[in-house]
Amino acid sequence: MDEFSEVFDVVEARGQVTGAFAARGRWVARSFSRTPLKLAVMVRGRARLSADGLEAPVYLEEGDVAILNGRSWLELEGGTGDGPVREIEPEITDLTTGVLSTDPDCDLVVGGRVLLNRAGEDLLLQALPPVGHVRAEAAEATRLRVIVAQLVDEVSAARMGSGFAIRQYAQLLVLEVLRAYVGQAQLPPGRLRVLTDTRLRPAVSRMHAEPGRAWKLAELAHAAAMSRTSFAERFRAVAGVPPLTYLNGWRMLLAQRALGERDVRVGTIAADLGYTSESAFSTAFKREVGESPLRYRARIREQQSVTMAIPASAN
């Protein structure tokens, strides 16, 4: 498994379609959300996107996608003509019963959200701007355009299994949006950026493959075919932290996933990740995450039970 896929799996990134509408003439749609990461897909037409914290609107062209990071509200305004502006309420009740118009003259917008575990929020929210703009015209967005078309086809049809297909395409949509954004934008130093660095990748691959090993800086530098000094300097510039600090952070991401998914003993997790004792692991975990492993497990389990009870339309 490549490192990006591994991280994508560890942070439990899942896409959900939460709303959609087709509109003629001049229109405006507003949304208020508690979800940290949302998507707005401009399938057809053009629109101006405004959100809290933006100094200037973002203009979406046909096929563009906006990634909204930590925004509490957004407004989309589009359409043409001399008539009054119509306020649109996105359909959120049943997205598999012909909600979307097939009229090619209608503007068409699909909204979604990205669900992440706590580790995922720490990773992606740090790497993304308040509003990321993925342009459909860019070469990196070729597959994104295909997946959007397939997603819309499933959303607008009432075929057997459409609900399942929508969930799968929404998942792929999140992946392709991140791929395209990484290809179009200059990421800040961090975990997401280091995964795209070809010179550091051999060392990063080894850390990901054997997170419990007591890696030495010289070993990692050798894997990247660099001197210790050059490797350490480049790694810090790209990742924002030294190599062994990055390794510890990766161990903590794995630990958070294990604590949230399984009932395995804390001591077993500690041993798998290379810690000499459960107490050493617990100290490192609390320093990194802010709470003990057992308290983290209890809180995550409680949050998971609450999240499962909340419908997609609520966010």
mmCIF file of N, CA, C and O in Angstrom, residues 84-170:
data_model
loop_
_atom_site.group_PDB
_atom_site.id
_atom_site.type_symbol
_atom_site.label_atom_id
_atom_site.label_comp_id
_atom_site.label_asym_id
_atom_site.label_seq_id
_atom_site.Cartn_x
_atom_site.Cartn_y
_atom_site.Cartn_z
ATOM 1 N N PRO A 84 -36.023 38.083 -10.555
ATOM 2 C CA PRO A 84 -35.593 38.168 -9.161
ATOM 3 C C PRO A 84 -34.724 36.971 -8.785
ATOM 4 O O PRO A 84 -34.806 35.900 -9.396
ATOM 5 N N VAL A 85 -33.909 37.162 -7.768
ATOM 6 C CA VAL A 85 -33.056 36.085 -7.269
ATOM 7 C C VAL A 85 -33.917 35.123 -6.453
ATOM 8 O O VAL A 85 -34.626 35.527 -5.531
ATOM 9 N N ARG A 86 -33.855 33.843 -6.801
ATOM 10 C CA ARG A 86 -34.648 32.834 -6.094
ATOM 11 C C ARG A 86 -33.771 32.125 -5.074
ATOM 12 O O ARG A 86 -32.657 31.687 -5.383
ATOM 13 N N GLU A 87 -34.250 32.030 -3.851
ATOM 14 C CA GLU A 87 -33.494 31.332 -2.818
ATOM 15 C C GLU A 87 -33.773 29.839 -2.919
ATOM 16 O O GLU A 87 -34.921 29.406 -2.935
ATOM 17 N N ILE A 88 -32.677 29.074 -3.001
ATOM 18 C CA ILE A 88 -32.764 27.636 -3.200
ATOM 19 C C ILE A 88 -32.533 26.913 -1.879
ATOM 20 O O ILE A 88 -31.605 27.230 -1.139
ATOM 21 N N GLU A 89 -33.365 25.935 -1.617
ATOM 22 C CA GLU A 89 -33.175 25.043 -0.465
ATOM 23 C C GLU A 89 -32.693 23.704 -1.012
ATOM 24 O O GLU A 89 -33.459 22.967 -1.633
ATOM 25 N N PRO A 90 -31.396 23.341 -0.808
ATOM 26 C CA PRO A 90 -30.906 22.074 -1.362
ATOM 27 C C PRO A 90 -31.718 20.891 -0.852
ATOM 28 O O PRO A 90 -32.111 20.838 0.313
ATOM 29 N N GLU A 91 -31.995 19.964 -1.753
ATOM 30 C CA GLU A 91 -32.744 18.760 -1.405
ATOM 31 C C GLU A 91 -31.860 17.829 -0.587
ATOM 32 O O GLU A 91 -30.749 17.494 -0.990
ATOM 33 N N ILE A 92 -32.338 17.437 0.586
ATOM 34 C CA ILE A 92 -31.524 16.607 1.458
ATOM 35 C C ILE A 92 -32.272 15.386 1.973
ATOM 36 O O ILE A 92 -31.778 14.661 2.819
ATOM 37 N N THR A 93 -33.462 15.147 1.448
ATOM 38 C CA THR A 93 -34.258 14.063 2.006
ATOM 39 C C THR A 93 -33.995 12.720 1.338
ATOM 40 O O THR A 93 -33.805 11.720 2.010
ATOM 41 N N ASP A 94 -33.975 12.678 0.031
ATOM 42 C CA ASP A 94 -33.775 11.402 -0.657
ATOM 43 C C ASP A 94 -33.068 11.678 -1.971
ATOM 44 O O ASP A 94 -33.672 12.110 -2.946
ATOM 45 N N LEU A 95 -31.781 11.417 -2.002
ATOM 46 C CA LEU A 95 -30.982 11.780 -3.167
ATOM 47 C C LEU A 95 -31.011 10.711 -4.258
ATOM 48 O O LEU A 95 -30.278 10.794 -5.218
ATOM 49 N N THR A 96 -31.830 9.720 -4.149
ATOM 50 C CA THR A 96 -31.868 8.664 -5.165
ATOM 51 C C THR A 96 -33.203 8.613 -5.894
ATOM 52 O O THR A 96 -33.532 7.619 -6.516
ATOM 53 N N THR A 97 -33.987 9.681 -5.820
ATOM 54 C CA THR A 97 -35.316 9.632 -6.457
ATOM 55 C C THR A 97 -35.509 10.767 -7.453
ATOM 56 O O THR A 97 -36.544 11.415 -7.485
ATOM 57 N N GLY A 98 -34.513 11.022 -8.274
ATOM 58 C CA GLY A 98 -34.675 11.999 -9.335
ATOM 59 C C GLY A 98 -34.655 13.436 -8.869
ATOM 60 O O GLY A 98 -35.314 14.290 -9.459
ATOM 61 N N VAL A 99 -33.901 13.742 -7.822
ATOM 62 C CA VAL A 99 -33.815 15.114 -7.320
ATOM 63 C C VAL A 99 -33.220 16.045 -8.368
ATOM 64 O O VAL A 99 -33.659 17.177 -8.536
ATOM 65 N N LEU A 100 -32.216 15.575 -9.071
ATOM 66 C CA LEU A 100 -31.466 16.441 -9.971
ATOM 67 C C LEU A 100 -32.092 16.473 -11.361
ATOM 68 O O LEU A 100 -32.392 15.439 -11.944
ATOM 69 N N SER A 101 -32.251 17.671 -11.883
ATOM 70 C CA SER A 101 -32.839 17.831 -13.208
ATOM 71 C C SER A 101 -31.836 17.422 -14.278
ATOM 72 O O SER A 101 -30.639 17.651 -14.163
ATOM 73 N N THR A 102 -32.348 16.789 -15.325
ATOM 74 C CA THR A 102 -31.483 16.440 -16.454
ATOM 75 C C THR A 102 -31.453 17.541 -17.498
ATOM 76 O O THR A 102 -30.793 17.405 -18.523
ATOM 77 N N ASP A 103 -32.156 18.630 -17.262
ATOM 78 C CA ASP A 103 -32.187 19.760 -18.189
ATOM 79 C C ASP A 103 -30.799 20.384 -18.271
ATOM 80 O O ASP A 103 -30.283 20.900 -17.276
ATOM 81 N N PRO A 104 -30.152 20.355 -19.422
ATOM 82 C CA PRO A 104 -28.787 20.871 -19.532
ATOM 83 C C PRO A 104 -28.682 22.377 -19.334
ATOM 84 O O PRO A 104 -27.586 22.904 -19.156
ATOM 85 N N ASP A 105 -29.817 23.082 -19.368
ATOM 86 C CA ASP A 105 -29.786 24.532 -19.161
ATOM 87 C C ASP A 105 -29.821 24.907 -17.678
ATOM 88 O O ASP A 105 -29.676 26.076 -17.334
ATOM 89 N N CYS A 106 -30.044 23.948 -16.818
ATOM 90 C CA CYS A 106 -30.083 24.223 -15.381
ATOM 91 C C CYS A 106 -28.680 24.209 -14.786
ATOM 92 O O CYS A 106 -27.849 23.377 -15.154
ATOM 93 N N ASP A 107 -28.434 25.117 -13.861
ATOM 94 C CA ASP A 107 -27.229 25.023 -13.053
ATOM 95 C C ASP A 107 -27.412 23.838 -12.100
ATOM 96 O O ASP A 107 -28.519 23.567 -11.634
ATOM 97 N N LEU A 108 -26.327 23.169 -11.810
ATOM 98 C CA LEU A 108 -26.411 21.954 -11.003
ATOM 99 C C LEU A 108 -25.296 21.941 -9.965
ATOM 100 O O LEU A 108 -24.121 22.078 -10.309
ATOM 101 N N VAL A 109 -25.665 21.798 -8.696
ATOM 102 C CA VAL A 109 -24.712 21.819 -7.589
ATOM 103 C C VAL A 109 -24.948 20.614 -6.698
ATOM 104 O O VAL A 109 -26.097 20.273 -6.392
ATOM 105 N N VAL A 110 -23.871 19.953 -6.306
ATOM 106 C CA VAL A 110 -23.933 18.858 -5.338
ATOM 107 C C VAL A 110 -23.061 19.233 -4.143
ATOM 108 O O VAL A 110 -21.922 19.678 -4.308
ATOM 109 N N GLY A 111 -23.610 19.069 -2.959
ATOM 110 C CA GLY A 111 -22.866 19.349 -1.736
ATOM 111 C C GLY A 111 -22.544 18.072 -0.989
ATOM 112 O O GLY A 111 -23.270 17.078 -1.081
ATOM 113 N N GLY A 112 -21.457 18.084 -0.256
ATOM 114 C CA GLY A 112 -21.066 16.900 0.507
ATOM 115 C C GLY A 112 -20.253 17.275 1.714
ATOM 116 O O GLY A 112 -19.921 18.443 1.938
ATOM 117 N N ARG A 113 -19.959 16.287 2.511
ATOM 118 C CA ARG A 113 -19.094 16.497 3.662
ATOM 119 C C ARG A 113 -18.083 15.367 3.733
ATOM 120 O O ARG A 113 -18.297 14.285 3.186
ATOM 121 N N VAL A 114 -16.967 15.642 4.403
ATOM 122 C CA VAL A 114 -15.919 14.650 4.596
ATOM 123 C C VAL A 114 -15.862 14.324 6.081
ATOM 124 O O VAL A 114 -15.611 15.212 6.909
ATOM 125 N N LEU A 115 -16.109 13.072 6.415
ATOM 126 C CA LEU A 115 -16.038 12.631 7.794
ATOM 127 C C LEU A 115 -14.635 12.114 8.077
ATOM 128 O O LEU A 115 -14.082 11.333 7.294
ATOM 129 N N LEU A 116 -14.056 12.558 9.184
ATOM 130 C CA LEU A 116 -12.699 12.178 9.571
ATOM 131 C C LEU A 116 -12.680 11.831 11.054
ATOM 132 O O LEU A 116 -13.472 12.368 11.827
ATOM 133 N N ASN A 117 -11.762 10.961 11.431
ATOM 134 C CA ASN A 117 -11.541 10.792 12.851
ATOM 135 C C ASN A 117 -10.697 11.966 13.362
ATOM 136 O O ASN A 117 -10.314 12.856 12.592
ATOM 137 N N ARG A 118 -10.406 11.977 14.645
ATOM 138 C CA ARG A 118 -9.680 13.121 15.210
ATOM 139 C C ARG A 118 -8.305 13.266 14.578
ATOM 140 O O ARG A 118 -7.851 14.375 14.298
ATOM 141 N N ALA A 119 -7.642 12.142 14.338
ATOM 142 C CA ALA A 119 -6.327 12.198 13.705
ATOM 143 C C ALA A 119 -6.424 12.797 12.312
ATOM 144 O O ALA A 119 -5.554 13.558 11.871
ATOM 145 N N GLY A 120 -7.493 12.453 11.589
ATOM 146 C CA GLY A 120 -7.687 12.997 10.251
ATOM 147 C C GLY A 120 -7.913 14.492 10.270
ATOM 148 O O GLY A 120 -7.419 15.225 9.395
ATOM 149 N N GLU A 121 -8.670 14.963 11.234
ATOM 150 C CA GLU A 121 -8.884 16.408 11.348
ATOM 151 C C GLU A 121 -7.569 17.125 11.621
ATOM 152 O O GLU A 121 -7.288 18.169 11.034
ATOM 153 N N ASP A 122 -6.745 16.556 12.494
ATOM 154 C CA ASP A 122 -5.447 17.165 12.778
ATOM 155 C C ASP A 122 -4.578 17.229 11.536
ATOM 156 O O ASP A 122 -3.833 18.188 11.321
ATOM 157 N N LEU A 123 -4.663 16.200 10.697
ATOM 158 C CA LEU A 123 -3.828 16.127 9.499
ATOM 159 C C LEU A 123 -4.324 17.035 8.389
ATOM 160 O O LEU A 123 -3.594 17.896 7.884
ATOM 161 N N LEU A 124 -5.597 16.887 7.980
ATOM 162 C CA LEU A 124 -6.094 17.582 6.802
ATOM 163 C C LEU A 124 -6.452 19.037 7.078
ATOM 164 O O LEU A 124 -6.209 19.904 6.235
ATOM 165 N N LEU A 125 -7.042 19.319 8.235
ATOM 166 C CA LEU A 125 -7.433 20.698 8.503
ATOM 167 C C LEU A 125 -6.220 21.607 8.608
ATOM 168 O O LEU A 125 -6.280 22.790 8.283
ATOM 169 N N GLN A 126 -5.099 21.041 9.048
ATOM 170 C CA GLN A 126 -3.870 21.830 9.127
ATOM 171 C C GLN A 126 -3.297 22.106 7.739
ATOM 172 O O GLN A 126 -2.674 23.142 7.501
ATOM 173 N N ALA A 127 -3.518 21.164 6.808
ATOM 174 C CA ALA A 127 -2.885 21.275 5.496
ATOM 175 C C ALA A 127 -3.695 22.075 4.493
ATOM 176 O O ALA A 127 -3.140 22.562 3.504
ATOM 177 N N LEU A 128 -4.993 22.226 4.731
ATOM 178 C CA LEU A 128 -5.863 22.878 3.756
ATOM 179 C C LEU A 128 -6.184 24.313 4.160
ATOM 180 O O LEU A 128 -6.294 24.616 5.352
ATOM 181 N N PRO A 129 -6.378 25.201 3.192
ATOM 182 C CA PRO A 129 -6.745 26.585 3.489
ATOM 183 C C PRO A 129 -8.226 26.680 3.857
ATOM 184 O O PRO A 129 -8.958 25.685 3.783
ATOM 185 N N PRO A 130 -8.714 27.867 4.264
ATOM 186 C CA PRO A 130 -10.152 28.003 4.586
ATOM 187 C C PRO A 130 -11.051 27.534 3.453
ATOM 188 O O PRO A 130 -12.055 26.865 3.694
ATOM 189 N N VAL A 131 -10.701 27.883 2.220
ATOM 190 C CA VAL A 131 -11.422 27.380 1.048
ATOM 191 C C VAL A 131 -10.390 26.997 -0.015
ATOM 192 O O VAL A 131 -9.636 27.847 -0.488
ATOM 193 N N GLY A 132 -10.352 25.727 -0.340
ATOM 194 C CA GLY A 132 -9.485 25.254 -1.410
ATOM 195 C C GLY A 132 -10.268 25.165 -2.705
ATOM 196 O O GLY A 132 -11.397 24.667 -2.711
ATOM 197 N N HIS A 133 -9.698 25.650 -3.792
ATOM 198 C CA HIS A 133 -10.390 25.697 -5.080
ATOM 199 C C HIS A 133 -9.718 24.717 -6.038
ATOM 200 O O HIS A 133 -8.577 24.921 -6.451
ATOM 201 N N VAL A 134 -10.418 23.649 -6.388
ATOM 202 C CA VAL A 134 -9.908 22.670 -7.345
ATOM 203 C C VAL A 134 -10.531 22.969 -8.698
ATOM 204 O O VAL A 134 -11.754 22.861 -8.871
ATOM 205 N N ARG A 135 -9.715 23.343 -9.652
ATOM 206 C CA ARG A 135 -10.203 23.757 -10.974
ATOM 207 C C ARG A 135 -10.320 22.567 -11.916
ATOM 208 O O ARG A 135 -9.364 21.808 -12.096
ATOM 209 N N ALA A 136 -11.479 22.430 -12.526
ATOM 210 C CA ALA A 136 -11.739 21.292 -13.416
ATOM 211 C C ALA A 136 -10.860 21.326 -14.656
ATOM 212 O O ALA A 136 -10.576 20.281 -15.239
ATOM 213 N N GLU A 137 -10.427 22.506 -15.056
ATOM 214 C CA GLU A 137 -9.637 22.622 -16.283
ATOM 215 C C GLU A 137 -8.220 22.088 -16.115
ATOM 216 O O GLU A 137 -7.529 21.829 -17.106
ATOM 217 N N ALA A 138 -7.759 21.916 -14.889
ATOM 218 C CA ALA A 138 -6.390 21.466 -14.652
ATOM 219 C C ALA A 138 -6.238 19.992 -15.030
ATOM 220 O O ALA A 138 -7.174 19.193 -14.901
ATOM 221 N N ALA A 139 -5.045 19.639 -15.462
ATOM 222 C CA ALA A 139 -4.783 18.253 -15.862
ATOM 223 C C ALA A 139 -4.978 17.289 -14.704
ATOM 224 O O ALA A 139 -5.398 16.140 -14.898
ATOM 225 N N GLU A 140 -4.691 17.746 -13.478
ATOM 226 C CA GLU A 140 -4.816 16.873 -12.309
ATOM 227 C C GLU A 140 -6.265 16.480 -12.017
ATOM 228 O O GLU A 140 -6.520 15.561 -11.237
ATOM 229 N N ALA A 141 -7.217 17.190 -12.619
ATOM 230 C CA ALA A 141 -8.628 16.955 -12.303
ATOM 231 C C ALA A 141 -9.331 16.061 -13.322
ATOM 232 O O ALA A 141 -10.556 15.943 -13.291
ATOM 233 N N THR A 142 -8.584 15.406 -14.197
ATOM 234 C CA THR A 142 -9.211 14.581 -15.236
ATOM 235 C C THR A 142 -10.092 13.500 -14.634
ATOM 236 O O THR A 142 -11.265 13.336 -14.995
ATOM 237 N N ARG A 143 -9.554 12.732 -13.695
ATOM 238 C CA ARG A 143 -10.329 11.663 -13.073
ATOM 239 C C ARG A 143 -11.447 12.223 -12.196
ATOM 240 O O ARG A 143 -12.501 11.605 -12.060
ATOM 241 N N LEU A 144 -11.208 13.387 -11.627
ATOM 242 C CA LEU A 144 -12.234 14.015 -10.795
ATOM 243 C C LEU A 144 -13.491 14.283 -11.619
ATOM 244 O O LEU A 144 -14.612 14.043 -11.157
ATOM 245 N N ARG A 145 -13.325 14.780 -12.831
ATOM 246 C CA ARG A 145 -14.479 15.065 -13.689
ATOM 247 C C ARG A 145 -15.266 13.796 -13.988
ATOM 248 O O ARG A 145 -16.505 13.804 -14.009
ATOM 249 N N VAL A 146 -14.568 12.698 -14.198
ATOM 250 C CA VAL A 146 -15.233 11.419 -14.479
ATOM 251 C C VAL A 146 -16.036 10.960 -13.269
ATOM 252 O O VAL A 146 -17.198 10.537 -13.395
ATOM 253 N N ILE A 147 -15.442 11.046 -12.089
ATOM 254 C CA ILE A 147 -16.126 10.582 -10.877
ATOM 255 C C ILE A 147 -17.327 11.457 -10.555
ATOM 256 O O ILE A 147 -18.382 10.958 -10.125
ATOM 257 N N VAL A 148 -17.204 12.767 -10.772
ATOM 258 C CA VAL A 148 -18.352 13.663 -10.553
ATOM 259 C C VAL A 148 -19.505 13.263 -11.467
ATOM 260 O O VAL A 148 -20.666 13.190 -11.041
ATOM 261 N N ALA A 149 -19.200 12.978 -12.733
ATOM 262 C CA ALA A 149 -20.256 12.579 -13.673
ATOM 263 C C ALA A 149 -20.919 11.281 -13.232
ATOM 264 O O ALA A 149 -22.147 11.133 -13.301
ATOM 265 N N GLN A 150 -20.122 10.328 -12.764
ATOM 266 C CA GLN A 150 -20.689 9.058 -12.308
ATOM 267 C C GLN A 150 -21.522 9.244 -11.045
ATOM 268 O O GLN A 150 -22.585 8.629 -10.889
ATOM 269 N N LEU A 151 -21.050 10.087 -10.146
ATOM 270 C CA LEU A 151 -21.789 10.351 -8.914
ATOM 271 C C LEU A 151 -23.146 10.990 -9.220
ATOM 272 O O LEU A 151 -24.181 10.577 -8.687
ATOM 273 N N VAL A 152 -23.136 11.997 -10.098
ATOM 274 C CA VAL A 152 -24.386 12.677 -10.456
ATOM 275 C C VAL A 152 -25.348 11.707 -11.135
ATOM 276 O O VAL A 152 -26.563 11.739 -10.899
ATOM 277 N N ASP A 153 -24.821 10.817 -11.961
ATOM 278 C CA ASP A 153 -25.672 9.832 -12.625
ATOM 279 C C ASP A 153 -26.383 8.952 -11.603
ATOM 280 O O ASP A 153 -27.580 8.671 -11.727
ATOM 281 N N GLU A 154 -25.664 8.541 -10.568
ATOM 282 C CA GLU A 154 -26.274 7.713 -9.536
ATOM 283 C C GLU A 154 -27.256 8.513 -8.684
ATOM 284 O O GLU A 154 -28.315 8.012 -8.301
ATOM 285 N N VAL A 155 -26.905 9.761 -8.381
ATOM 286 C CA VAL A 155 -27.776 10.590 -7.555
ATOM 287 C C VAL A 155 -29.092 10.863 -8.262
ATOM 288 O O VAL A 155 -30.161 10.899 -7.639
ATOM 289 N N SER A 156 -29.039 11.083 -9.595
ATOM 290 C CA SER A 156 -30.249 11.443 -10.300
ATOM 291 C C SER A 156 -31.077 10.250 -10.746
ATOM 292 O O SER A 156 -32.193 10.413 -11.188
ATOM 293 N N ALA A 157 -30.559 9.035 -10.578
ATOM 294 C CA ALA A 157 -31.293 7.849 -11.005
ATOM 295 C C ALA A 157 -31.919 7.156 -9.794
ATOM 296 O O ALA A 157 -31.598 7.459 -8.659
ATOM 297 N N ALA A 158 -32.804 6.246 -10.090
ATOM 298 C CA ALA A 158 -33.439 5.473 -9.019
ATOM 299 C C ALA A 158 -33.166 3.992 -9.241
ATOM 300 O O ALA A 158 -34.041 3.153 -9.075
ATOM 301 N N ARG A 159 -31.929 3.690 -9.634
ATOM 302 C CA ARG A 159 -31.585 2.306 -9.923
ATOM 303 C C ARG A 159 -31.377 1.507 -8.634
ATOM 304 O O ARG A 159 -31.061 2.066 -7.585
ATOM 305 N N MET A 160 -31.498 0.221 -8.763
ATOM 306 C CA MET A 160 -31.239 -0.653 -7.635
ATOM 307 C C MET A 160 -29.789 -0.489 -7.179
ATOM 308 O O MET A 160 -28.859 -0.512 -7.991
ATOM 309 N N GLY A 161 -29.585 -0.278 -5.884
ATOM 310 C CA GLY A 161 -28.231 -0.140 -5.351
ATOM 311 C C GLY A 161 -27.641 1.241 -5.467
ATOM 312 O O GLY A 161 -26.447 1.426 -5.213
ATOM 313 N N SER A 162 -28.448 2.253 -5.847
ATOM 314 C CA SER A 162 -27.907 3.607 -6.009
ATOM 315 C C SER A 162 -27.336 4.148 -4.705
ATOM 316 O O SER A 162 -26.320 4.837 -4.702
ATOM 317 N N GLY A 163 -27.986 3.844 -3.584
ATOM 318 C CA GLY A 163 -27.486 4.344 -2.307
ATOM 319 C C GLY A 163 -26.081 3.859 -2.018
ATOM 320 O O GLY A 163 -25.217 4.629 -1.584
ATOM 321 N N PHE A 164 -25.832 2.578 -2.282
ATOM 322 C CA PHE A 164 -24.493 2.020 -2.089
ATOM 323 C C PHE A 164 -23.495 2.671 -3.047
ATOM 324 O O PHE A 164 -22.379 3.034 -2.660
ATOM 325 N N ALA A 165 -23.898 2.812 -4.316
ATOM 326 C CA ALA A 165 -23.001 3.401 -5.316
ATOM 327 C C ALA A 165 -22.649 4.840 -4.964
ATOM 328 O O ALA A 165 -21.497 5.270 -5.131
ATOM 329 N N ILE A 166 -23.627 5.601 -4.468
ATOM 330 C CA ILE A 166 -23.382 6.998 -4.095
ATOM 331 C C ILE A 166 -22.316 7.072 -3.011
ATOM 332 O O ILE A 166 -21.412 7.917 -3.055
ATOM 333 N N ARG A 167 -22.394 6.180 -2.030
ATOM 334 C CA ARG A 167 -21.394 6.184 -0.953
ATOM 335 C C ARG A 167 -20.006 5.885 -1.496
ATOM 336 O O ARG A 167 -19.023 6.498 -1.067
ATOM 337 N N GLN A 168 -19.902 4.960 -2.442
ATOM 338 C CA GLN A 168 -18.588 4.621 -2.993
ATOM 339 C C GLN A 168 -18.025 5.766 -3.840
ATOM 340 O O GLN A 168 -16.847 6.098 -3.734
ATOM 341 N N TYR A 169 -18.880 6.363 -4.670
ATOM 342 C CA TYR A 169 -18.405 7.479 -5.495
ATOM 343 C C TYR A 169 -18.056 8.698 -4.634
ATOM 344 O O TYR A 169 -17.120 9.446 -4.945
ATOM 345 N N ALA A 170 -18.813 8.904 -3.555
ATOM 346 C CA ALA A 170 -18.487 10.018 -2.659
ATOM 347 C C ALA A 170 -17.123 9.807 -2.026
ATOM 348 O O ALA A 170 -16.347 10.752 -1.838
#
